[in-house]
C-alpha positions as a LaTeX table, in Angstrom:
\begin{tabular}{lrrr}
\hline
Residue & $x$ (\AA) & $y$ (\AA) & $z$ (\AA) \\
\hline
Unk1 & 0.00 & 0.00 & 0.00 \\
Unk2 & 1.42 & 3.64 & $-0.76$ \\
Unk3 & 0.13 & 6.87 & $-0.01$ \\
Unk4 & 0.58 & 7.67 & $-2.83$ \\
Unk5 & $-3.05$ & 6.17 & $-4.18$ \\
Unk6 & $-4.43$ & 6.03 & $-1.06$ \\
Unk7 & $-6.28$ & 9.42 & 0.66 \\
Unk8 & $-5.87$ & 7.67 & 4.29 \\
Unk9 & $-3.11$ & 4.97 & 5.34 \\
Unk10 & $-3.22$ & 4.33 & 8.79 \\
Unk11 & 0.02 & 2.06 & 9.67 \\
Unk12 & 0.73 & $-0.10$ & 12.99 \\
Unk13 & $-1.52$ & 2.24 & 15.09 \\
Unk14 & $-1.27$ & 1.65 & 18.74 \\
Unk15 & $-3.47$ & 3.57 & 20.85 \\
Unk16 & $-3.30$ & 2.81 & 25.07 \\
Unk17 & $-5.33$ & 4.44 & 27.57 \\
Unk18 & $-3.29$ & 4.40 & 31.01 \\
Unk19 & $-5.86$ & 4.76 & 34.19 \\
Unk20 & $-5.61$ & 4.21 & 37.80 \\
Unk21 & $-7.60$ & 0.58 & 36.78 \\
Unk22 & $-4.49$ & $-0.32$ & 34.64 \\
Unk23 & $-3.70$ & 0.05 & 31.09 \\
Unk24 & $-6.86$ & 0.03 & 28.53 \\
Unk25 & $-5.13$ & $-1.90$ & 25.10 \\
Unk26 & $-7.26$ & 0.12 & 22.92 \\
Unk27 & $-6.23$ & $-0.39$ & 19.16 \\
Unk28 & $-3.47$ & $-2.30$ & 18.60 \\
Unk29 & $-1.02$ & $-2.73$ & 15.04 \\
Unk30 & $-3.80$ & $-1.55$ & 13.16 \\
Unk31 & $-3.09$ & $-1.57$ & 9.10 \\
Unk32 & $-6.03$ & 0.08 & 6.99 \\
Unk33 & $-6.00$ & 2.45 & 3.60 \\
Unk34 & $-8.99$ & 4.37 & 2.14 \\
Unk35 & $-8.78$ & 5.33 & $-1.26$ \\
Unk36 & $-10.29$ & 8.49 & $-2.86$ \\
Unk37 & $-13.97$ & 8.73 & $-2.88$ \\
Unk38 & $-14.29$ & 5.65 & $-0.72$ \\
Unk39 & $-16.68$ & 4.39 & 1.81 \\
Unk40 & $-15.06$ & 2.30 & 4.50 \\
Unk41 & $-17.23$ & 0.39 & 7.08 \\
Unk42 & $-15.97$ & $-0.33$ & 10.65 \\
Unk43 & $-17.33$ & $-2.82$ & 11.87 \\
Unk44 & $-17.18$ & $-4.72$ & 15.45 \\
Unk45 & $-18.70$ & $-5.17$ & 19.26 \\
Unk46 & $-18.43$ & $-2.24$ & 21.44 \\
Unk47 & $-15.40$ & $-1.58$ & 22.99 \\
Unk48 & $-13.45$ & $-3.00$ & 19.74 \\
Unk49 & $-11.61$ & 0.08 & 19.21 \\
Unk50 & $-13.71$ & 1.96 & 16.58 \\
Unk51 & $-14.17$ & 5.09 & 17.87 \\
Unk52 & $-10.98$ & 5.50 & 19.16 \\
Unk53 & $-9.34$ & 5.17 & 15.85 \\
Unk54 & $-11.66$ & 8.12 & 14.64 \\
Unk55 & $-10.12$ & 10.22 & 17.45 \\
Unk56 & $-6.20$ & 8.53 & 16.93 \\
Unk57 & $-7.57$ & 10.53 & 12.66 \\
Unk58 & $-9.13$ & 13.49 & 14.05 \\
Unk59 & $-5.90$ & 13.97 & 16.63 \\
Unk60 & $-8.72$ & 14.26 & 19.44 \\
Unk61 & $-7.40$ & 11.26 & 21.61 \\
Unk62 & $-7.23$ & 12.79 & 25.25 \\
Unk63 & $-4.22$ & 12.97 & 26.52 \\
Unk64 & $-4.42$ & 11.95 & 29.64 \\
Unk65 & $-4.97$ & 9.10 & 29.96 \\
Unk66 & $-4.82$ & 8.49 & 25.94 \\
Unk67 & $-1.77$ & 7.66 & 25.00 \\
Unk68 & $-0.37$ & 7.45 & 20.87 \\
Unk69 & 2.14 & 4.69 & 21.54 \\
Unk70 & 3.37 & 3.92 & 17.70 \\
Unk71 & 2.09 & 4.17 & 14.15 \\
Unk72 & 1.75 & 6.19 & 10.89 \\
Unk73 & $-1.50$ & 8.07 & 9.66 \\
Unk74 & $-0.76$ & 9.70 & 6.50 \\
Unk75 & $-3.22$ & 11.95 & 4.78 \\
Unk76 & $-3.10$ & 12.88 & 1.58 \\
Unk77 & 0.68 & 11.65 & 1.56 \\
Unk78 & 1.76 & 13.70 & 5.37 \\
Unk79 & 2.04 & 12.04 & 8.75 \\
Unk80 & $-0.91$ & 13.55 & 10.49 \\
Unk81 & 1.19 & 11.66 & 13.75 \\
Unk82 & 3.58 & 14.73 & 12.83 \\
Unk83 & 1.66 & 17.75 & 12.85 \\
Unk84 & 1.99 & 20.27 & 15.60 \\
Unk85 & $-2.03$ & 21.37 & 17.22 \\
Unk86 & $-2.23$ & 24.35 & 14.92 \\
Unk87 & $-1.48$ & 22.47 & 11.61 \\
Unk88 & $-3.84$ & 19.66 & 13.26 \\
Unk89 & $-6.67$ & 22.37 & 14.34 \\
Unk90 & $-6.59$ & 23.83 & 10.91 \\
Unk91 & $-6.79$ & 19.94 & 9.18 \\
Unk92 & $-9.72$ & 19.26 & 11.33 \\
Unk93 & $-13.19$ & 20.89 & 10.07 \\
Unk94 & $-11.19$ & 21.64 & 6.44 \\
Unk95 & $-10.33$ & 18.47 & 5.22 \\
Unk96 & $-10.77$ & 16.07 & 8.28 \\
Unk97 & $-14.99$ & 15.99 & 9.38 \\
Unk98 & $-16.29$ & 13.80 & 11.80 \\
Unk99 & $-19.76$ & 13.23 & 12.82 \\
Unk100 & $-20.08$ & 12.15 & 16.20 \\
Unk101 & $-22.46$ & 9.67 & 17.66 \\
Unk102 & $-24.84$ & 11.84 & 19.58 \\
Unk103 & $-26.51$ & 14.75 & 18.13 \\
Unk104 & $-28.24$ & 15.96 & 21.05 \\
Unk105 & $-24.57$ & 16.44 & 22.58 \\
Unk106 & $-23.15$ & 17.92 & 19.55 \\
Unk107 & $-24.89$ & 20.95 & 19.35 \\
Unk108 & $-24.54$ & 24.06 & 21.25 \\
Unk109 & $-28.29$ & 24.19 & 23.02 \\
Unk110 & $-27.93$ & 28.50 & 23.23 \\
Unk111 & $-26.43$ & 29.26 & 20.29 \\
Unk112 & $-28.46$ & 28.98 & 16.85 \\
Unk113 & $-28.16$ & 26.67 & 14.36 \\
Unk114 & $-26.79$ & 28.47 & 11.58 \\
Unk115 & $-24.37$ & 30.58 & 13.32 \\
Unk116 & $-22.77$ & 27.24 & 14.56 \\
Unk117 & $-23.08$ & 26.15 & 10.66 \\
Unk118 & $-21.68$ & 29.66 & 9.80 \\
Unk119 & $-18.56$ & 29.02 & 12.86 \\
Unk120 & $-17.28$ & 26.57 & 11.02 \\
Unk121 & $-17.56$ & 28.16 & 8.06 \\
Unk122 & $-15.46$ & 31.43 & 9.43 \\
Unk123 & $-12.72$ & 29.32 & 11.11 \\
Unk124 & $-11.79$ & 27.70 & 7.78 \\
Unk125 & $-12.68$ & 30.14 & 4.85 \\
Unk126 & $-11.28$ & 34.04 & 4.02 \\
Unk127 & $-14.96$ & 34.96 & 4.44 \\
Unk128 & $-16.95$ & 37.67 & 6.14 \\
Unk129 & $-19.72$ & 36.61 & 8.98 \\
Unk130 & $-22.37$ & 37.78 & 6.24 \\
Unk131 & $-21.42$ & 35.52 & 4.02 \\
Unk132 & $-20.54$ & 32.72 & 6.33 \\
Unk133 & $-24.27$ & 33.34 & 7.42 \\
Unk134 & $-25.48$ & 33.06 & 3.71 \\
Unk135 & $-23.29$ & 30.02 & 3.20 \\
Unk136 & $-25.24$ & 28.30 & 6.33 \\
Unk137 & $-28.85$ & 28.54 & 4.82 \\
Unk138 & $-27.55$ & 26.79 & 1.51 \\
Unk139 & $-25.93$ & 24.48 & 3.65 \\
Unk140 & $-29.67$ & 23.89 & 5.56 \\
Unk141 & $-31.05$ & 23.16 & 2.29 \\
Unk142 & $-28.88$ & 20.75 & 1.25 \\
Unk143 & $-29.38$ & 18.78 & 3.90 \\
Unk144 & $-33.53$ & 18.91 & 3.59 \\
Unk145 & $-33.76$ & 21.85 & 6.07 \\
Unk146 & $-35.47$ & 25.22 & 4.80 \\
Unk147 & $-33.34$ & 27.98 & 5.24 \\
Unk148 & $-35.63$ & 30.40 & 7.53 \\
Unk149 & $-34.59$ & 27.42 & 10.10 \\
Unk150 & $-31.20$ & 28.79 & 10.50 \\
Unk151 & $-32.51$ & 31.58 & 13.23 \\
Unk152 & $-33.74$ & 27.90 & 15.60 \\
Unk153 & $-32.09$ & 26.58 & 18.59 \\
Unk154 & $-31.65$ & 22.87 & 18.70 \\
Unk155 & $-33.59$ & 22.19 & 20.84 \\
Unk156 & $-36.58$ & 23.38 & 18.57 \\
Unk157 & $-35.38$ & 20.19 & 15.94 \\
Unk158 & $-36.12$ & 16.88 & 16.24 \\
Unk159 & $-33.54$ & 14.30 & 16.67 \\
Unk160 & $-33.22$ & 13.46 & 12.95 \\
Unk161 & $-33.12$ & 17.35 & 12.12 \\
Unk162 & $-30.45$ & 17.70 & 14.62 \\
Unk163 & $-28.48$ & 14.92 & 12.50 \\
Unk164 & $-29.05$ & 16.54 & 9.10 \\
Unk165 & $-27.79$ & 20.11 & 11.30 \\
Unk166 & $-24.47$ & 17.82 & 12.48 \\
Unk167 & $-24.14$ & 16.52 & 8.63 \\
Unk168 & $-24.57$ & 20.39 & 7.27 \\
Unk169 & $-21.45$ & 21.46 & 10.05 \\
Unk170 & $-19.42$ & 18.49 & 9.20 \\
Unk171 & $-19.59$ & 18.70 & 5.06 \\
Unk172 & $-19.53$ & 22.95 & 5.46 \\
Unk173 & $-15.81$ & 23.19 & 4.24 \\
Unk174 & $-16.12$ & 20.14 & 1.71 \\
Unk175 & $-14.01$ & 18.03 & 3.43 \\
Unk176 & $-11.61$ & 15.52 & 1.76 \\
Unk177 & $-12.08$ & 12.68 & 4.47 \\
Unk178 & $-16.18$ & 12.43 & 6.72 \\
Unk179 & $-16.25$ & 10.09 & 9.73 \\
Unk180 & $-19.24$ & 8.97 & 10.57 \\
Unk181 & $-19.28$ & 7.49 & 14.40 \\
Unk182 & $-22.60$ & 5.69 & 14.54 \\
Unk183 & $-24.64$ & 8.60 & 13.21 \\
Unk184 & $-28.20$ & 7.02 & 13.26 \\
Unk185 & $-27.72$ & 5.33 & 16.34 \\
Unk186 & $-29.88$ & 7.87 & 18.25 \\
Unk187 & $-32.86$ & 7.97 & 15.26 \\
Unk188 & $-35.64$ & 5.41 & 15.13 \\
Unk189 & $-35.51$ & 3.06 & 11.99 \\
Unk190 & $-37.59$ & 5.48 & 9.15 \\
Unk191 & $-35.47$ & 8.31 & 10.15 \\
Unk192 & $-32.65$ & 6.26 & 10.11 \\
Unk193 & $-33.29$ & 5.11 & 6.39 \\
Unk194 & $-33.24$ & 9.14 & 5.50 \\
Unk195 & $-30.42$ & 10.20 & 6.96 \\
Unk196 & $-28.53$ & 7.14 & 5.54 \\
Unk197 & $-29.51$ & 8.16 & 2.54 \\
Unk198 & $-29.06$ & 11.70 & 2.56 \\
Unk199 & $-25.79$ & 11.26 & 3.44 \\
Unk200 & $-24.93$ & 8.67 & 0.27 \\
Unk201 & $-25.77$ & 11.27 & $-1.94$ \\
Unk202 & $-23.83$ & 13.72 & $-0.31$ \\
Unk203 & $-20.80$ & 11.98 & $-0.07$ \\
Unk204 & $-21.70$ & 11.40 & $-4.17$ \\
Unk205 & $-22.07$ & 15.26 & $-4.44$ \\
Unk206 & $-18.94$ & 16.17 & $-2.76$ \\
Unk207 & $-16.73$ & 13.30 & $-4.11$ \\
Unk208 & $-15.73$ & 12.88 & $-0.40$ \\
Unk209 & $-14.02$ & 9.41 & 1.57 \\
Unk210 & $-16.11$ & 8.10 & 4.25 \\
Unk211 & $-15.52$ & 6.00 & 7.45 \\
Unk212 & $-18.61$ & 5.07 & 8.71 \\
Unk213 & $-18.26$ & 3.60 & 11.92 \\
Unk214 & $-21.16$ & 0.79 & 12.96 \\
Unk215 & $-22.46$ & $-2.17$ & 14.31 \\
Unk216 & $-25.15$ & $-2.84$ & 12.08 \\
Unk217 & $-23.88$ & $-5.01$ & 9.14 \\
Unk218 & $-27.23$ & $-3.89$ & 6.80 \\
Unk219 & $-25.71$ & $-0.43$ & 6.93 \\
Unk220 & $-22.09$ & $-1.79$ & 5.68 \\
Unk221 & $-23.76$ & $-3.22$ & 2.68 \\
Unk222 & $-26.16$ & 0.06 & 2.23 \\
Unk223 & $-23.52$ & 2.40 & 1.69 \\
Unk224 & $-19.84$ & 1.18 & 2.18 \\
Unk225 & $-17.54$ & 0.25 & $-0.42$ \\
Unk226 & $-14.95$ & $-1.66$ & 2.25 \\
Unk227 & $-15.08$ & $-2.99$ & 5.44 \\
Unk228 & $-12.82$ & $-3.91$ & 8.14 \\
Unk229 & $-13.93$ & $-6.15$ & 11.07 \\
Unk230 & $-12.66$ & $-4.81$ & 14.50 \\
Unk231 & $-11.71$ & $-6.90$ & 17.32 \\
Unk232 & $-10.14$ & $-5.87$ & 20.53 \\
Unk233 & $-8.73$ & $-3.33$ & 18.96 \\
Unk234 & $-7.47$ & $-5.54$ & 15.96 \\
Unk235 & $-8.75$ & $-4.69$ & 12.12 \\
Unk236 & $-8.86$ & $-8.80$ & 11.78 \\
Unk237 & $-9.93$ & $-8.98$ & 8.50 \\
Unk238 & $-10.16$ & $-5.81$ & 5.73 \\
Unk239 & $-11.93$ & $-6.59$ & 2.45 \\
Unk240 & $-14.26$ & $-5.01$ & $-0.36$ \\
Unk241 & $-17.55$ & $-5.70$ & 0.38 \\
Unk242 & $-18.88$ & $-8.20$ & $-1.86$ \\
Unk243 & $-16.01$ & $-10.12$ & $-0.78$ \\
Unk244 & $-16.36$ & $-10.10$ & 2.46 \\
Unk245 & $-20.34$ & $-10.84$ & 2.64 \\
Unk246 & $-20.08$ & $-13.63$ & 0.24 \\
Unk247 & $-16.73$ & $-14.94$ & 1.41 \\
Unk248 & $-16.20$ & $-14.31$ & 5.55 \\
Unk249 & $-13.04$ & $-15.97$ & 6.23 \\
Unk250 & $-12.40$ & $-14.99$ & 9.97 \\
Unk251 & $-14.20$ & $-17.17$ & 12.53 \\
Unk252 & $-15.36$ & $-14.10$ & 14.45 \\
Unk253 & $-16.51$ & $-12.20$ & 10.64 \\
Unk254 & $-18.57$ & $-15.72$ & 10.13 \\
Unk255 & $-20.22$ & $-16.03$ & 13.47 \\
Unk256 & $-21.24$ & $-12.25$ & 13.31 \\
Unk257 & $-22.99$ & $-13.01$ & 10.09 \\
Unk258 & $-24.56$ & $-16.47$ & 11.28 \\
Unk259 & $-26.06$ & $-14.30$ & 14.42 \\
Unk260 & $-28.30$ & $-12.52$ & 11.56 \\
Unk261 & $-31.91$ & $-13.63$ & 11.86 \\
Unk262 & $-32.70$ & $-15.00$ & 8.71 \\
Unk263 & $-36.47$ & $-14.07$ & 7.94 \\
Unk264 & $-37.05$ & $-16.97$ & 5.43 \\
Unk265 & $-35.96$ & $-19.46$ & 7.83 \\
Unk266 & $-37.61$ & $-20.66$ & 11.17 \\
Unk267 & $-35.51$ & $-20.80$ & 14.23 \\
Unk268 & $-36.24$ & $-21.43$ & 17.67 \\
Unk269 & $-33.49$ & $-19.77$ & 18.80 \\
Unk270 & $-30.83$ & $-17.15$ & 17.42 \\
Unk271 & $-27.19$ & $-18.32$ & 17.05 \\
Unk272 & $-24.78$ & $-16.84$ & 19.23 \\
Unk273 & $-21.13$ & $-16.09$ & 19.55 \\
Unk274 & $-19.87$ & $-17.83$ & 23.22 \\
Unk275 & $-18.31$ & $-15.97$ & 25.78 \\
Unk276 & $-17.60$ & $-12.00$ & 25.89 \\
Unk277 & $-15.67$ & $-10.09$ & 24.53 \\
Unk278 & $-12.13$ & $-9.81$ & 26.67 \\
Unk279 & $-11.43$ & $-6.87$ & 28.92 \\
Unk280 & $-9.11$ & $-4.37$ & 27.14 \\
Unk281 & $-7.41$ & $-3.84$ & 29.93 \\
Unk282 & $-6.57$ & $-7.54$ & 30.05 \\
Unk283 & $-6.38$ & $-9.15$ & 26.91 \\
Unk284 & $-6.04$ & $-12.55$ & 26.47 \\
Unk285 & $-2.15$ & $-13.80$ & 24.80 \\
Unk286 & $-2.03$ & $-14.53$ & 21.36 \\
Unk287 & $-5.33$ & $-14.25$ & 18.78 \\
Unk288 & $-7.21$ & $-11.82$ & 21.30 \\
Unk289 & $-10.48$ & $-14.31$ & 19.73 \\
Unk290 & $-9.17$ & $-17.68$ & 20.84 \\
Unk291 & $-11.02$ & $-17.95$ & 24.26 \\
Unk292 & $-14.40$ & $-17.66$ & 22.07 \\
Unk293 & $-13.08$ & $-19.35$ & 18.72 \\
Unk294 & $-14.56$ & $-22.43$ & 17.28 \\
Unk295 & $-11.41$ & $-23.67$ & 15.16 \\
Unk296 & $-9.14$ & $-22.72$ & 18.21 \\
Unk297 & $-5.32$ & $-24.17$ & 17.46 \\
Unk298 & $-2.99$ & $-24.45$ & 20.12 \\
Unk299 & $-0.59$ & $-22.17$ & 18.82 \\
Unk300 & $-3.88$ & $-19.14$ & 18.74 \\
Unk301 & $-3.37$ & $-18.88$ & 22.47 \\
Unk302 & 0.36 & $-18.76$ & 22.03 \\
Unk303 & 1.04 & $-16.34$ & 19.03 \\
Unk304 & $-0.26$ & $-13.50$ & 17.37 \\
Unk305 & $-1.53$ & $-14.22$ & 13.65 \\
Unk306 & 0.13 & $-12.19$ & 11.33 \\
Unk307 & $-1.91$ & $-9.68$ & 8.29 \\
Unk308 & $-2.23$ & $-12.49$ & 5.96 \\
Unk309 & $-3.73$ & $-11.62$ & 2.46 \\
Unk310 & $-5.46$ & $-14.74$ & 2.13 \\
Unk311 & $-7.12$ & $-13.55$ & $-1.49$ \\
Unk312 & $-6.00$ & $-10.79$ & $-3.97$ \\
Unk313 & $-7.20$ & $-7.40$ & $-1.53$ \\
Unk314 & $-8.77$ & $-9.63$ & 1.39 \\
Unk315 & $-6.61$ & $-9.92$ & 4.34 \\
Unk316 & $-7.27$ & $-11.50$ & 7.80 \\
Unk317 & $-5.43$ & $-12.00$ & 10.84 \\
Unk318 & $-5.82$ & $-15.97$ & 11.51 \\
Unk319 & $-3.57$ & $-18.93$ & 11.81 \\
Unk320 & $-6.02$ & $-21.20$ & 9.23 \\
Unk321 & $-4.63$ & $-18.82$ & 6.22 \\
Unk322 & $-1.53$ & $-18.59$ & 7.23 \\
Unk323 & 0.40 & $-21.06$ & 4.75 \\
Unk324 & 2.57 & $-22.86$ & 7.98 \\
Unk325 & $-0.43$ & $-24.47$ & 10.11 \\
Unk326 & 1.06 & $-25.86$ & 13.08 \\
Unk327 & $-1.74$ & $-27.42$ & 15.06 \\
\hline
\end{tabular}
């Protein structure tokens, strides 16, 4: 992989979080790329290090107790890892936009929504609050909301307006790179379907990268053109989609499919994956998955699988691909 065809590499990323409770193992060796005008999907339980590699992108990880132990991120060819604040403050908004997971957090509740459209606007553009103002309404109406809105508080929106007012602030500069952390988590399903939606054709409109980061494999397949299945802070397999849906090679990427009710069949019970997932403060040794694994090997509980790429662009971290089996 190069950076050179890639918008986003992110390279043996190792994120800690170090609290009186001991040491949180938050991502660990984490390998992913995004190309240009890509969707990748994160995918995984909670607590499998999603988020935090939004905030490792964004440079938001809080330090204390967050702690950047190694790795690369390169953007557009430059080590964000690099950057002092300023350079970082002035990526972030521009080029870098993240939705985060709640909206009713994300807002400002006394300040207006389109002068917190139009802030955004002003921090990254040579523009006069007039015409950061202006800029606002047009962004309102892209995202579905009439422009005489932009005098409204928050909390005058519903929760799925308050999304489409997150979306407007996040794509106000045109951003290179959108992360998406769960962003119809909050909305109930037909409101979920709309925002989805909306934000497929915007990321069309704009020509932007996404990482939208989920649980809900139906969304993966909705709008994402990659995925990569998190684990304990592992990516443990990275694939397009269609080859990942019709060919899950990763015990863990199988049993999270098999847990799917299948509406044409009837079962008496749903299948489900054994155990929990470990504490990241006290991850298991070797394959962080072994305790739970069905095709457990001795050596899993031993070792660490290496990034294998088991098929031209599919690559999983699991001792079955790896060409020296040792039981």
């Amino acid at each position: 992989m190069s950076e050179n065809n890639n918008l986003l590499e992110i390279r043996n990323l190792t994120i800690h979080y170090i609290t009186d409770g001991g040491t949180v193992y938050a991502v660990d060796d984490l390998d992913l790329s995004i190309g240009y005008g890509e969707t990748l999907g994160f995918v995984g339980e909670t607590g499998a290090g999603k988020t935090t590699t939004a905030l490792g992108i964004m440079g938001l990880i809080p330090n204390p107790p967050g702690k950047l132990v190694s790795g690369e991120i390169y953007f557009e060819g430059e080590d964000l890892l690099k950057k002092s604040k300023k350079e970082i403050r002035g990526t972030r908004g521009s080029e870098i936009a993240m939705i985060f997971q709640d909206p009713m957090t994300s807002l400002n509740p006394v300040v207006t929504v389109g002068e917190q459209i139009a802030e955004m606007i002003k921090i990254h553009e040579n523009v006069t609050k007039q015409e950061s103002l202006k800029k606002a309404e047009q962004m309102l109406e892209t995202v579905g909301i009439r422009k005489e809105r932009s005098k409204d508080y928050p909390h005058q929106f519903s929760g799925g307006m308050k999304q489409r007012v997150v979306i407007a602030i996040a794509l106000a500069c045109n951003p290179s790179l959108l992360i998406a952390d769960e962003p119809t988590t909050a909305l109930d399903v037909t409101i979920q379907a709309q925002v989805l939606e909306l934000m497929k054709k915007l990321k069309e409109k704009y020509k932007t990268s996404m990482i939208m980061i989920t649980h809900d494999l139906g969304v993966v397949a909705e709008i994402c053109d990659k995925v990569a299945i998190m684990y304990a802070g592992n990516a443990i397999e990275y694939a397009d989609k269609d080859s990942l849906y019709l060919k899950p090679m990763h015990p863990y990427t199988v049993a999270l499919f098999n847990s799917i009710p299948d509406l044409e069949i009837d079962q008496d019970e749903l299948c489900v994956i054994k155990g929990l997932t470990p504490d990241p403060t006290n991850l298991p040794k070797g394959c962080p998955f072994h305790p739970r694994c069905p095709k457990v090997m001795t050596k899993c509980s031993q070792n660490k699988p290496n990034k294998v790429e088991a098929e031209p662009g599919h690559f999983v971290r699991c001792f079955l691909y790896e060409k020296d089996k040792i039981k």
